[in-house]
């Protein structure tokens, strides 16, 4: 294996990327190491994206460049685990769950006992090696096709992660939690969370992926989640990013939907110094549907970026997107929604809506719908709107005794509440609601009345 | 309770109120009538403190305070309530949630203890039963998709919970069916007390059949051109506004100004 002598623009601090790729995920089978090497090489060739890359036009990744990218290879200290445990309790994130801190599996915080036989949730690092057997045919299949250098970097450097497997027809009603926490070590920490979700024929379940950033240092999480839905499978998938004030987060979700399957997603970005989420959905079989809900709330100088890409590669599929964002202070946000309708993908039905609430005159949102329609018998609509809170609505709330900040908080919360309602039910709705309220309160600097 | 002197107000540079004088004593009910576009809602919104209106002259004293100096929320906290002619839709916020926030903001201001969820629900249930208010609407987004009449009833529910010292009802009776009209009238009657006052802006005599006003005022062209007792409302109903306009044009003075 040949080590690169120098890579321009990379802050590898003399690190050997290929050696790191090999060192991480020790104990994984050879095919995993081969994949890690290939992807590390791919990253090496491109390096970090710049503002010249179309997909990264509005997101400057230089804060990430200044963080050492070497993954944390030590187990987290006890004090850190206690902090994480307390936060999980506070947020009501209960079993069944697996918890990773700085990319490493934490057995003492994980509990999957309640899952039925035909559903399996386990870390890749599981000593029996069984996780890799479940993952084998699908791991890396989608992420290797993702042009983002970060997807390649994740595969190259991931240390651990989880596989969630639903056998054919398996169904679980309660939400299954996968938590990736980042915490300073005491310096900045880099982690490469990884998740593979495999839903068998007509399986049905709910998964919540939660990214927490605790502490004040710039932790960097670069995550990849791959989702495979077999025919008729139904997945409700929440992805919550609470990256704190200093957290850096880049995450990609790749979903492949086979015929008649249904993918419902709720993505919440609840702050972070720099947060980028890519959600790529590909229809691989007819009569499948996806419903993508998203909300992002930024304040201070935070930058939140959502990129969605829906590939209507086959006919008769339906996609719905509702993304709502709000930005305060001098925060910036991006919504880039791409819909590709391939030649022959007739009867495609795609609707995209993006709305943004500007809570300050300095805050900005770059909203960009991108429709590439190469079939003729389709229905594709998109709409985008951005603006400040409505004066009459604010006055109405104030005329009942709420002060201006409370009124803005309530309006802002209500603005995004329908996204949460559409995207989550039961305990996950409560969790999403809590995260949303926290973020809105921080953005308007005033608690939202309970 | 309320004393308005020579009030001038404009919006987007256009003067709408051109010298309003009106005094409302404690325990009194006043009706304000007038043709479309005469400035009735403008008066109501200015009193409640809508920032879009500029007060260019005059002053308003409310319970000894300079009302125009107070922020809208402080007016509410001091007991002023406006039932909107066009209640605003607030997506994602339920009526119950919003009303609790408003009530507690008001209670806090007055040094009263805030109500917890249970206490508030109890209060809400009492008022809602009293007004025969559809419970499912309490959890729906505020005013969103409410019918015209439902919006008006929701305003009255808010009034009943907040128990204002001065309630201004801007055409709350418009668009109400007979039963709802009676309910609204009952709610106003319930609040009637020696230290509470009400201003009813209306186009119709029918609500005044339930709530007899102490005074009726006619607002035309941004001025109160005539005031009288409750029989003035009957005359307006029977004869329209032209005769008032004619009298004013002929130099006729307002009858009663209190
Ligand atoms: N932004 C604005 N710019 C200019 N004129 C305005 C503006 N807003 C309202 N007006 C005008 O102010 C006048 C008074 O309106 P107001 O709503 O107070 O009337 P009203 O007496 O309540 O009528 P109605 O009986 O129809 O409710 C109207 O002629 C209206 O067109
Ligand atoms: Mg009006």
XYZ file of C-alpha atoms and ligand atoms in Angstrom:
740
model
C 0.000 0.000 0.000
C 1.404 3.345 -0.997
C 1.212 6.329 1.271
C 0.632 9.775 -0.200
C 3.537 12.106 0.316
C 1.492 15.265 0.441
C -2.034 16.218 -0.422
C -2.658 19.801 -1.211
C -5.269 21.537 0.923
C -5.518 18.716 3.433
C -4.739 19.252 7.041
C -3.546 15.779 7.724
C -0.831 17.046 10.063
C 1.527 14.515 8.605
C -1.002 11.719 8.979
C -1.005 8.857 6.572
C -4.588 8.554 5.365
C -4.254 5.024 4.079
C -2.613 3.868 7.264
C -5.435 5.494 9.213
C -7.994 3.776 7.014
C -6.367 0.479 7.794
C -6.032 1.164 11.512
C -9.681 2.170 11.955
C -12.232 -0.642 12.086
C -9.643 -3.124 13.228
C -11.118 -6.593 13.189
C -13.356 -5.939 10.178
C -13.175 -8.479 7.334
C -10.815 -7.996 4.415
C -13.490 -6.764 2.015
C -14.225 -3.926 4.411
C -10.566 -2.984 4.526
C -10.376 -3.088 0.754
C -13.360 -0.772 0.559
C -11.863 1.560 3.156
C -8.655 1.745 1.186
C -10.458 2.482 -2.088
C -12.549 5.196 -0.525
C -9.575 6.736 1.269
C -7.849 6.911 -2.094
C -10.958 8.497 -3.613
C -10.937 11.163 -0.922
C -7.244 11.668 -1.364
C -7.774 12.374 -5.038
C -10.471 15.006 -4.535
C -9.648 16.473 -1.147
C -12.168 18.656 0.628
C -14.706 20.379 -1.591
C -14.388 24.095 -2.257
C -16.859 26.859 -3.082
C -16.097 26.161 -6.741
C -17.841 22.800 -6.499
C -21.456 23.196 -7.572
C -22.670 21.087 -4.626
C -20.706 23.167 -2.135
C -21.247 26.592 -3.567
C -22.804 28.043 -0.424
C -20.980 26.036 2.192
C -17.422 26.832 3.094
C -15.887 23.814 4.781
C -12.770 25.584 6.016
C -13.766 25.226 9.696
C -13.533 21.477 9.109
C -10.110 21.766 7.541
C -8.754 23.197 10.746
C -9.878 20.239 12.845
C -7.581 17.205 12.939
C -9.362 14.531 10.927
C -7.805 11.558 12.695
C -10.629 9.520 14.210
C -10.666 9.066 17.944
C -9.415 5.564 18.632
C -9.673 5.494 22.433
C -12.710 4.564 24.455
C -14.440 7.641 25.853
C -13.764 8.484 29.514
C -16.420 7.711 32.119
C -17.189 11.344 32.765
C -18.113 11.736 29.104
C -20.385 8.707 29.255
C -22.188 10.154 32.245
C -22.821 13.375 30.373
C -24.205 11.440 27.436
C -26.364 9.260 29.689
C -27.816 12.341 31.349
C -28.618 13.944 28.016
C -30.314 10.770 26.760
C -32.435 10.672 29.883
C -33.328 14.324 29.463
C -34.389 13.788 25.866
C -36.283 10.599 26.613
C -34.180 8.478 24.270
C -34.932 5.017 25.633
C -34.256 1.410 24.631
C -34.086 -0.219 22.199
C -31.023 1.831 21.456
C -27.366 1.644 20.546
C -25.082 4.467 21.582
C -21.758 5.519 20.131
C -19.542 8.171 21.635
C -16.928 9.721 19.361
C -17.604 6.928 16.920
C -17.056 4.125 19.413
C -19.703 1.728 20.608
C -20.709 2.041 24.260
C -22.206 -1.264 25.474
C -23.140 0.130 28.883
C -25.441 2.725 27.321
C -26.891 0.365 24.736
C -29.807 -2.022 25.127
C -31.416 -4.011 22.340
C -33.006 -6.779 24.407
C -36.562 -5.780 23.620
C -36.260 -6.297 19.861
C -38.074 -9.259 18.324
C -36.085 -12.177 16.848
C -36.355 -11.076 13.267
C -35.001 -7.622 13.960
C -31.356 -7.115 14.710
C -29.488 -4.013 15.807
C -25.798 -4.434 16.488
C -22.488 -2.614 16.197
C -20.120 -3.581 13.405
C -17.521 -4.173 16.097
C -19.538 -7.023 17.568
C -17.008 -9.766 18.437
C -18.859 -12.574 16.622
C -18.450 -10.755 13.316
C -22.133 -11.418 12.603
C -22.869 -7.758 11.837
C -20.579 -7.896 8.836
C -22.360 -10.984 7.595
C -25.641 -9.074 7.614
C -24.014 -6.010 6.082
C -21.944 -7.693 3.428
C -23.929 -7.382 0.234
C -25.095 -3.851 0.923
C -22.476 -2.032 2.938
C -20.908 0.777 0.919
C -23.030 0.068 -2.132
C -24.816 3.381 -2.036
C -22.153 5.516 -0.376
C -19.512 4.588 -2.947
C -21.730 6.112 -5.606
C -22.089 9.377 -3.701
C -19.827 11.966 -5.338
C -19.295 13.811 -2.052
C -15.710 13.585 -0.818
C -17.102 13.366 2.700
C -18.872 10.097 1.930
C -15.537 8.691 0.783
C -13.776 10.077 3.850
C -16.348 8.464 6.129
C -15.926 5.043 4.597
C -12.174 5.434 4.696
C -11.975 6.390 8.338
C -15.034 4.984 10.121
C -14.204 3.077 13.258
C -17.575 1.566 14.084
C -21.267 1.969 13.492
C -24.410 -0.102 13.473
C -26.385 -2.363 11.249
C -30.137 -2.479 11.689
C -31.751 -5.413 9.977
C -35.456 -6.169 9.628
C -36.270 -9.635 8.307
C -39.067 -10.043 5.753
C -42.379 -9.034 7.266
C -40.840 -8.009 10.597
C -42.529 -5.097 12.296
C -41.653 -3.039 15.326
C -43.901 -0.293 16.546
C -41.685 1.491 19.065
C -38.893 3.683 17.745
C -35.395 2.233 17.568
C -32.699 4.711 18.549
C -29.217 5.017 17.210
C -27.264 7.737 18.991
C -23.952 9.200 17.945
C -22.564 11.611 20.509
C -19.484 13.747 20.041
C -17.615 15.103 22.989
C -14.279 16.882 23.391
C -11.410 14.580 24.292
C -10.307 17.212 25.722
C -9.304 18.699 22.368
C -11.425 18.569 19.216
C -12.595 15.111 18.273
C -13.372 13.655 14.868
C -15.797 10.777 14.453
C -17.146 8.933 11.440
C -20.530 7.512 12.416
C -21.880 4.847 10.130
C -25.288 3.219 9.894
C -26.748 0.614 7.582
C -30.494 0.006 7.605
C -31.820 -3.047 5.807
C -35.571 -3.506 5.645
C -36.781 -6.834 4.285
C -39.914 -7.372 2.195
C -42.931 -5.691 3.791
C -40.989 -4.979 6.977
C -42.119 -1.979 8.967
C -40.290 0.107 11.517
C -39.234 3.460 12.902
C -35.662 4.563 13.435
C -34.302 7.706 15.009
C -30.720 8.668 14.439
C -29.635 11.355 16.850
C -26.376 13.263 16.685
C -25.449 15.124 19.816
C -22.521 17.377 20.345
C -21.646 17.989 23.980
C -18.999 20.326 25.288
C -17.505 23.436 23.772
C -14.709 22.222 21.495
C -15.286 21.878 17.757
C -16.176 18.250 17.435
C -16.457 17.014 13.886
C -18.851 14.272 12.923
C -18.850 12.985 9.368
C -21.693 10.497 9.079
C -23.035 8.170 6.434
C -26.287 6.240 6.604
C -27.363 3.788 3.954
C -30.960 2.634 3.744
C -32.251 -0.264 1.663
C -35.973 -0.895 1.492
C -37.083 -4.136 -0.100
C -40.463 -4.464 -1.815
C -43.297 -3.158 0.294
C -41.121 -2.129 3.234
C -42.136 0.909 5.264
C -39.578 2.945 7.151
C -40.072 6.042 9.183
C -36.649 7.576 9.623
C -35.854 10.538 11.844
C -32.477 12.153 11.762
C -31.803 14.734 14.430
C -28.653 16.800 14.404
C -28.119 18.793 17.582
C -24.571 19.866 16.919
C -24.416 22.412 19.730
C -22.729 25.760 19.328
C -19.365 24.572 18.133
C -20.178 21.270 16.496
C -19.293 20.544 12.887
C -21.425 17.965 11.157
C -21.476 16.619 7.643
C -23.828 13.744 7.042
C -25.166 11.846 4.081
C -28.192 9.609 3.931
C -28.495 7.353 0.915
C -31.767 5.511 0.456
C -32.674 2.961 -2.191
C -36.388 2.276 -2.464
C -37.616 -0.848 -4.138
C -41.108 -1.344 -5.516
C -44.084 -0.441 -3.320
C -41.873 0.655 -0.475
C -42.443 3.787 1.547
C -39.770 5.979 3.077
C -40.765 8.741 5.469
C -38.039 10.985 6.668
C -37.824 13.772 9.197
C -34.561 15.643 9.374
C -34.042 18.258 12.010
C -31.034 20.521 12.225
C -31.060 22.089 15.586
C -28.024 24.341 15.362
C -24.341 23.736 14.896
C -21.421 25.854 13.748
C -21.530 24.129 10.380
C -24.060 21.466 9.508
C -24.474 19.889 6.127
C -26.943 17.113 5.416
C -27.319 15.346 2.113
C -30.357 13.169 1.595
C -30.276 11.132 -1.581
C -33.260 8.981 -2.413
C -33.286 6.687 -5.419
C -36.386 4.921 -6.636
C -35.323 1.467 -7.709
C -38.812 0.001 -8.138
C -42.215 1.258 -9.211
C -45.036 2.520 -7.020
C -42.729 3.493 -4.196
C -43.055 6.765 -2.320
C -40.957 9.024 -0.189
C -42.064 11.812 2.093
C -39.210 14.013 3.199
C -39.807 16.513 5.972
C -37.124 18.800 7.229
C -36.655 21.701 9.601
C -33.552 23.715 10.376
C -33.060 26.441 12.925
C -29.941 28.556 13.009
C -28.780 31.445 15.156
C -25.545 33.262 15.933
C -23.170 32.646 13.052
C -24.304 29.090 12.421
C -24.471 27.683 8.929
C -27.004 24.960 8.104
C -27.134 23.293 4.732
C -29.692 20.792 3.459
C -29.249 19.138 0.121
C -31.856 16.688 -1.052
C -31.730 14.713 -4.248
C -34.559 12.491 -5.398
C -33.852 10.262 -8.332
C -37.056 9.192 -10.051
C -35.283 6.493 -12.002
C -38.413 4.404 -12.612
C -42.072 5.237 -13.384
C -45.025 5.596 -11.026
C -43.250 6.870 -7.938
C -44.311 9.698 -5.673
C -42.113 12.094 -3.752
C -43.121 14.801 -1.321
C -40.803 17.270 0.315
C -41.555 19.873 2.921
C -38.544 21.689 4.301
C -38.821 24.687 6.566
C -36.035 26.745 7.966
C -35.516 29.714 10.187
C -32.458 31.799 10.716
C -31.716 34.475 13.303
C -28.798 36.846 13.938
C -26.326 36.362 11.106
C -26.984 32.693 10.621
C -27.069 31.319 7.105
C -28.878 28.359 5.654
C -29.107 26.536 2.375
C -31.840 24.419 0.917
C -30.975 22.759 -2.338
C -33.614 20.366 -3.562
C -32.854 18.420 -6.656
C -35.429 16.258 -8.395
C -34.300 14.144 -11.303
C -36.912 12.451 -13.460
C -35.191 10.004 -15.784
C -36.329 9.346 -19.331
C -39.187 6.890 -19.161
C -40.031 7.592 -15.523
C -43.616 8.391 -16.517
C -46.358 9.161 -14.002
C -43.791 10.550 -11.631
C -45.484 12.739 -9.060
C -43.094 15.062 -7.257
C -43.889 18.005 -5.022
C -41.302 20.109 -3.251
C -41.948 22.952 -0.854
C -39.375 25.044 0.957
C -40.229 27.892 3.292
C -37.939 30.060 5.331
C -38.527 32.461 8.138
C -35.967 35.235 8.403
C -35.737 36.363 12.009
C -33.143 39.032 11.353
C -32.208 41.202 8.412
C -28.652 39.872 8.492
C -29.661 36.222 8.277
C -29.859 34.689 4.827
C -31.134 31.556 3.154
C -30.085 30.325 -0.247
C -33.007 28.312 -1.518
C -32.505 26.486 -4.740
C -34.915 24.040 -6.320
C -33.324 22.070 -9.155
C -35.622 20.126 -11.433
C -34.236 17.924 -14.154
C -37.235 16.453 -15.898
C -36.521 14.105 -18.759
C -39.929 12.403 -19.016
C -43.103 14.038 -20.340
C -46.021 12.487 -18.506
C -45.195 13.708 -15.024
C -46.392 16.074 -12.368
C -43.605 18.044 -10.725
C -44.156 21.182 -8.722
C -41.973 23.174 -6.436
C -42.383 26.297 -4.405
C -40.072 28.348 -2.266
C -40.757 31.354 -0.083
C -38.689 33.297 2.421
C -39.652 36.256 4.521
C -39.820 37.857 7.944
C -42.545 37.045 10.479
C -45.945 38.430 9.568
C -46.642 41.777 11.303
C -50.354 41.151 11.772
C -49.665 37.751 13.305
C -47.124 39.264 15.686
C -49.549 41.987 16.664
C -52.317 39.460 17.227
C -50.136 37.484 19.635
C -48.922 40.608 21.412
C -52.479 41.881 21.773
C -53.071 38.944 24.130
C -50.149 39.837 26.389
C -47.131 38.051 24.878
C -44.090 40.269 24.559
C -42.457 40.693 21.180
C -39.866 37.968 21.712
C -42.384 35.460 23.007
C -44.616 36.254 20.078
C -41.823 35.723 17.566
C -40.862 32.513 19.353
C -44.379 31.185 19.179
C -44.769 32.138 15.532
C -41.428 30.583 14.670
C -42.210 27.404 16.536
C -45.612 27.182 14.889
C -44.024 27.812 11.528
C -42.054 24.565 11.706
C -44.363 22.573 13.955
C -46.265 21.045 11.051
C -43.044 19.535 9.733
C -42.505 17.769 13.044
C -46.125 16.700 13.175
C -45.986 15.291 9.674
C -42.692 13.544 10.227
C -42.927 11.946 13.647
C -45.447 10.321 15.940
C -45.555 9.288 19.588
C -42.385 9.643 21.626
C -40.390 10.750 18.590
C -42.740 13.648 18.064
C -42.094 14.687 21.645
C -38.352 14.404 21.096
C -38.492 16.351 17.839
C -40.721 18.938 19.469
C -38.284 19.385 22.360
C -35.351 19.811 19.990
C -37.304 22.253 17.869
C -38.402 24.315 20.870
C -34.852 24.416 22.222
C -33.525 25.620 18.899
C -36.259 28.205 18.417
C -35.802 29.484 21.972
C -32.080 29.882 21.331
C -32.788 31.648 18.054
C -35.238 34.161 19.506
C -33.363 34.365 22.831
C -36.527 33.770 24.761
C -38.132 30.693 26.184
C -41.216 29.516 24.390
C -44.040 29.440 26.895
C -45.001 25.870 27.736
C -61.904 54.038 32.038
C -61.063 55.443 28.615
C -60.794 58.969 27.364
C -59.929 59.700 23.753
C -59.152 63.283 22.831
C -58.757 64.588 19.283
C -57.206 61.345 18.060
C -55.661 61.481 14.611
C -54.100 58.379 13.081
C -52.816 57.416 9.680
C -51.559 54.374 7.883
C -49.047 54.420 5.042
C -49.291 58.198 5.058
C -53.065 58.240 4.683
C -54.996 59.860 7.496
C -57.909 57.665 8.606
C -58.846 58.987 12.035
C -59.412 62.712 11.896
C -60.032 63.800 15.443
C -61.897 61.230 17.519
C -63.322 62.247 20.872
C -64.833 59.526 22.993
C -65.192 58.926 26.691
C -66.125 55.553 28.100
C -66.941 55.418 31.786
C -66.592 52.418 34.076
C -69.318 49.846 33.697
C -70.563 51.346 30.446
C -71.306 49.697 27.142
C -70.783 51.821 24.041
C -71.718 50.921 20.515
C -69.807 52.378 17.581
C -71.543 52.224 14.232
C -70.661 53.607 10.854
C -70.405 52.829 7.177
C -67.732 50.599 5.659
C -64.334 52.193 5.568
C -65.214 54.927 8.040
C -62.371 54.015 10.411
C -63.990 51.820 13.069
C -61.420 49.031 12.862
C -58.672 51.591 12.610
C -59.832 53.065 15.914
C -59.944 49.600 17.483
C -56.467 48.673 16.190
C -54.963 51.975 17.278
C -56.366 51.477 20.766
C -54.871 47.983 20.892
C -51.537 49.350 19.649
C -51.035 48.027 16.132
C -47.597 49.368 15.146
C -48.613 49.915 11.511
C -50.685 52.974 12.475
C -49.081 56.299 13.270
C -50.852 58.473 15.783
C -50.284 62.004 14.536
C -52.212 63.962 17.127
C -54.352 63.594 20.218
C -54.130 61.494 23.327
C -55.765 58.541 24.998
C -56.012 58.006 28.709
C -56.833 54.505 29.912
C -57.269 53.889 33.630
C -55.151 56.936 34.327
C -52.334 55.794 32.030
C -51.225 57.288 28.754
C -52.371 54.387 26.602
C -50.391 55.426 23.548
C -47.132 55.050 25.496
C -47.772 51.378 26.179
C -46.613 48.479 24.020
C -49.495 46.308 22.732
C -48.674 43.538 25.219
C -48.716 45.984 28.102
C -52.128 47.268 27.062
C -53.347 43.656 27.147
C -51.714 43.076 30.505
C -53.464 46.181 31.807
C -56.763 44.644 30.821
C -57.476 45.890 27.320
C -58.821 43.287 24.930
C -59.606 43.532 21.245
C -61.733 40.929 19.531
C -60.448 41.230 15.968
C -62.733 41.773 13.027
C -60.373 39.478 11.120
C -58.655 37.142 13.583
C -55.228 36.144 12.281
C -54.396 32.537 11.441
C -51.385 31.224 13.334
C -50.246 27.883 11.903
C -48.836 25.294 14.259
C -49.948 26.975 17.475
C -53.068 25.695 19.186
C -55.661 27.990 20.690
C -55.168 26.345 24.083
C -51.379 26.745 24.012
C -51.574 30.346 22.889
C -54.258 31.337 25.335
C -52.371 29.846 28.255
C -49.264 31.777 27.229
C -51.265 35.000 26.993
C -53.119 34.509 30.254
C -49.948 33.697 32.159
C -48.134 36.696 30.698
C -51.000 38.843 31.957
C -51.103 37.175 35.379
C -47.357 37.548 35.794
C -47.613 41.242 34.981
C -50.252 41.670 37.675
C -48.187 39.812 40.247
C -50.549 36.830 40.218
C -49.285 33.281 40.208
C -49.143 31.665 36.779
C -51.539 28.811 36.148
C -50.095 25.361 35.579
C -51.384 23.096 32.830
C -54.039 21.475 35.024
C -55.356 24.715 36.450
C -55.479 26.278 33.038
C -57.313 23.335 31.493
C -59.867 23.512 34.253
C -60.461 27.201 33.653
C -60.615 26.617 29.937
C -63.102 23.793 30.362
C -65.394 25.993 32.440
C -65.387 28.793 29.887
C -65.640 26.473 26.971
C -68.692 24.740 28.437
C -70.239 28.089 29.209
C -69.804 29.156 25.601
C -70.671 25.736 24.205
C -67.343 25.863 22.392
C -66.247 22.880 20.336
C -63.452 21.229 22.290
C -61.624 19.860 19.259
C -60.994 23.405 18.112
C -58.851 24.084 21.161
C -56.135 21.794 19.860
C -56.293 22.880 16.246
C -53.976 25.511 14.832
C -55.235 28.895 15.956
C -57.888 30.206 13.555
C -56.455 28.119 10.734
C -59.312 26.741 8.719
C -61.831 28.011 11.300
C -65.056 29.168 9.683
C -65.875 32.852 9.926
C -68.238 32.252 12.822
C -65.823 29.895 14.561
C -63.140 32.549 14.479
C -65.489 35.010 16.162
C -66.442 32.465 18.806
C -62.762 31.757 19.426
C -62.220 35.465 20.044
C -65.017 35.442 22.589
C -63.577 32.386 24.312
C -60.321 34.298 24.644
C -62.175 37.263 26.067
C -63.988 35.057 28.565
C -60.716 33.533 29.772
C -58.776 36.799 29.908
C -61.596 38.742 31.611
C -60.555 42.177 30.362
C -61.380 45.489 32.016
C -62.069 47.042 28.625
C -63.254 44.812 25.808
C -63.436 46.149 22.269
C -65.451 43.887 19.995
C -64.842 44.706 16.351
C -67.805 43.306 14.437
C -67.765 40.154 16.494
C -71.450 39.777 15.662
C -70.936 39.741 11.899
C -71.277 36.320 10.373
C -72.715 34.708 13.486
C -75.784 32.491 13.444
C -78.606 33.270 15.884
C -77.406 30.842 18.556
C -73.828 32.047 18.363
C -74.993 35.626 18.552
C -76.810 34.874 21.779
C -73.740 33.093 23.153
C -71.554 36.073 22.353
C -74.066 38.429 23.939
C -74.208 36.215 27.028
C -70.424 36.242 27.270
C -70.423 40.034 27.176
C -73.190 40.166 29.779
C -71.230 37.763 32.006
C -68.351 40.196 32.031
C -70.522 43.169 32.768
C -69.466 44.673 36.060
C -69.260 48.138 37.558
C -65.536 48.272 36.845
C -65.558 46.799 33.323
C -66.482 48.475 30.084
C -67.218 47.367 26.553
C -67.055 48.969 23.139
C -69.064 47.133 20.519
C -68.322 47.975 16.909
C -71.201 46.752 14.825
C -73.285 47.274 11.726
C -76.415 45.724 13.123
C -79.042 46.468 15.672
C -79.578 42.763 16.368
C -76.706 42.312 18.859
C -77.902 45.447 20.614
C -81.193 43.681 21.249
C -79.288 41.450 23.633
C -76.829 43.963 24.990
C -78.370 47.345 25.514
C -75.702 49.986 25.030
C -75.537 53.023 27.221
C -74.338 55.105 24.280
C -74.324 54.773 20.526
C -71.822 56.659 18.374
C -71.750 57.174 14.650
C -68.320 57.237 13.063
C -68.118 58.686 9.574
C -64.999 59.759 7.726
C -62.747 59.270 10.722
C -64.831 61.360 13.112
C -67.611 60.659 15.557
C -70.328 62.770 14.042
C -73.191 61.884 16.254
C -73.784 60.251 19.610
C -76.926 59.228 21.350
C -78.705 56.626 23.418
C -79.645 53.139 22.332
C -82.522 54.470 20.232
C -79.973 55.986 17.827
C -79.085 52.447 16.742
C -82.731 51.832 15.845
C -82.853 54.995 13.815
C -79.695 54.037 11.937
C -81.082 50.600 11.259
C -84.263 52.084 9.886
C -82.837 55.045 7.988
C -79.223 54.285 7.109
C -76.425 56.812 7.390
C -77.377 59.415 4.791
C -79.550 61.451 7.081
C -76.688 61.696 9.566
C -74.364 62.815 6.803
C -76.932 65.383 5.679
C -77.389 66.738 9.166
C -73.671 67.003 9.681
C -73.272 68.743 6.345
C -75.994 71.176 7.403
C -73.951 72.013 10.474
C -75.887 69.865 12.949
C -73.956 69.224 16.131
C -73.509 65.802 17.646
C -76.311 65.212 20.105
C -74.643 63.788 23.134
C -70.957 63.720 23.665
C -70.493 62.505 27.193
N -52.564 50.423 4.365
C -53.549 51.263 4.041
N -53.339 52.273 3.185
C -54.324 53.130 2.849
N -55.571 53.043 3.325
C -55.855 52.060 4.188
C -54.869 51.121 4.591
N -55.429 50.259 5.464
C -56.722 50.657 5.568
N -56.983 51.715 4.826
C -58.271 52.433 4.669
O -58.692 52.924 5.895
C -60.099 53.126 5.867
C -60.702 52.690 7.181
O -60.633 51.287 7.295
P -61.285 50.540 8.536
O -60.886 49.117 8.425
O -60.934 51.238 9.769
O -62.832 50.698 8.224
P -64.080 50.137 9.019
O -64.853 51.298 9.468
O -63.654 49.181 10.054
O -64.878 49.400 7.858
P -65.739 48.034 7.862
O -67.078 48.398 8.346
O -65.802 47.663 6.418
O -65.055 47.055 8.704
C -60.594 52.350 4.663
O -60.964 53.249 3.671
C -59.400 51.541 4.237
O -59.370 51.327 2.849
Mg -63.863 47.180 10.321
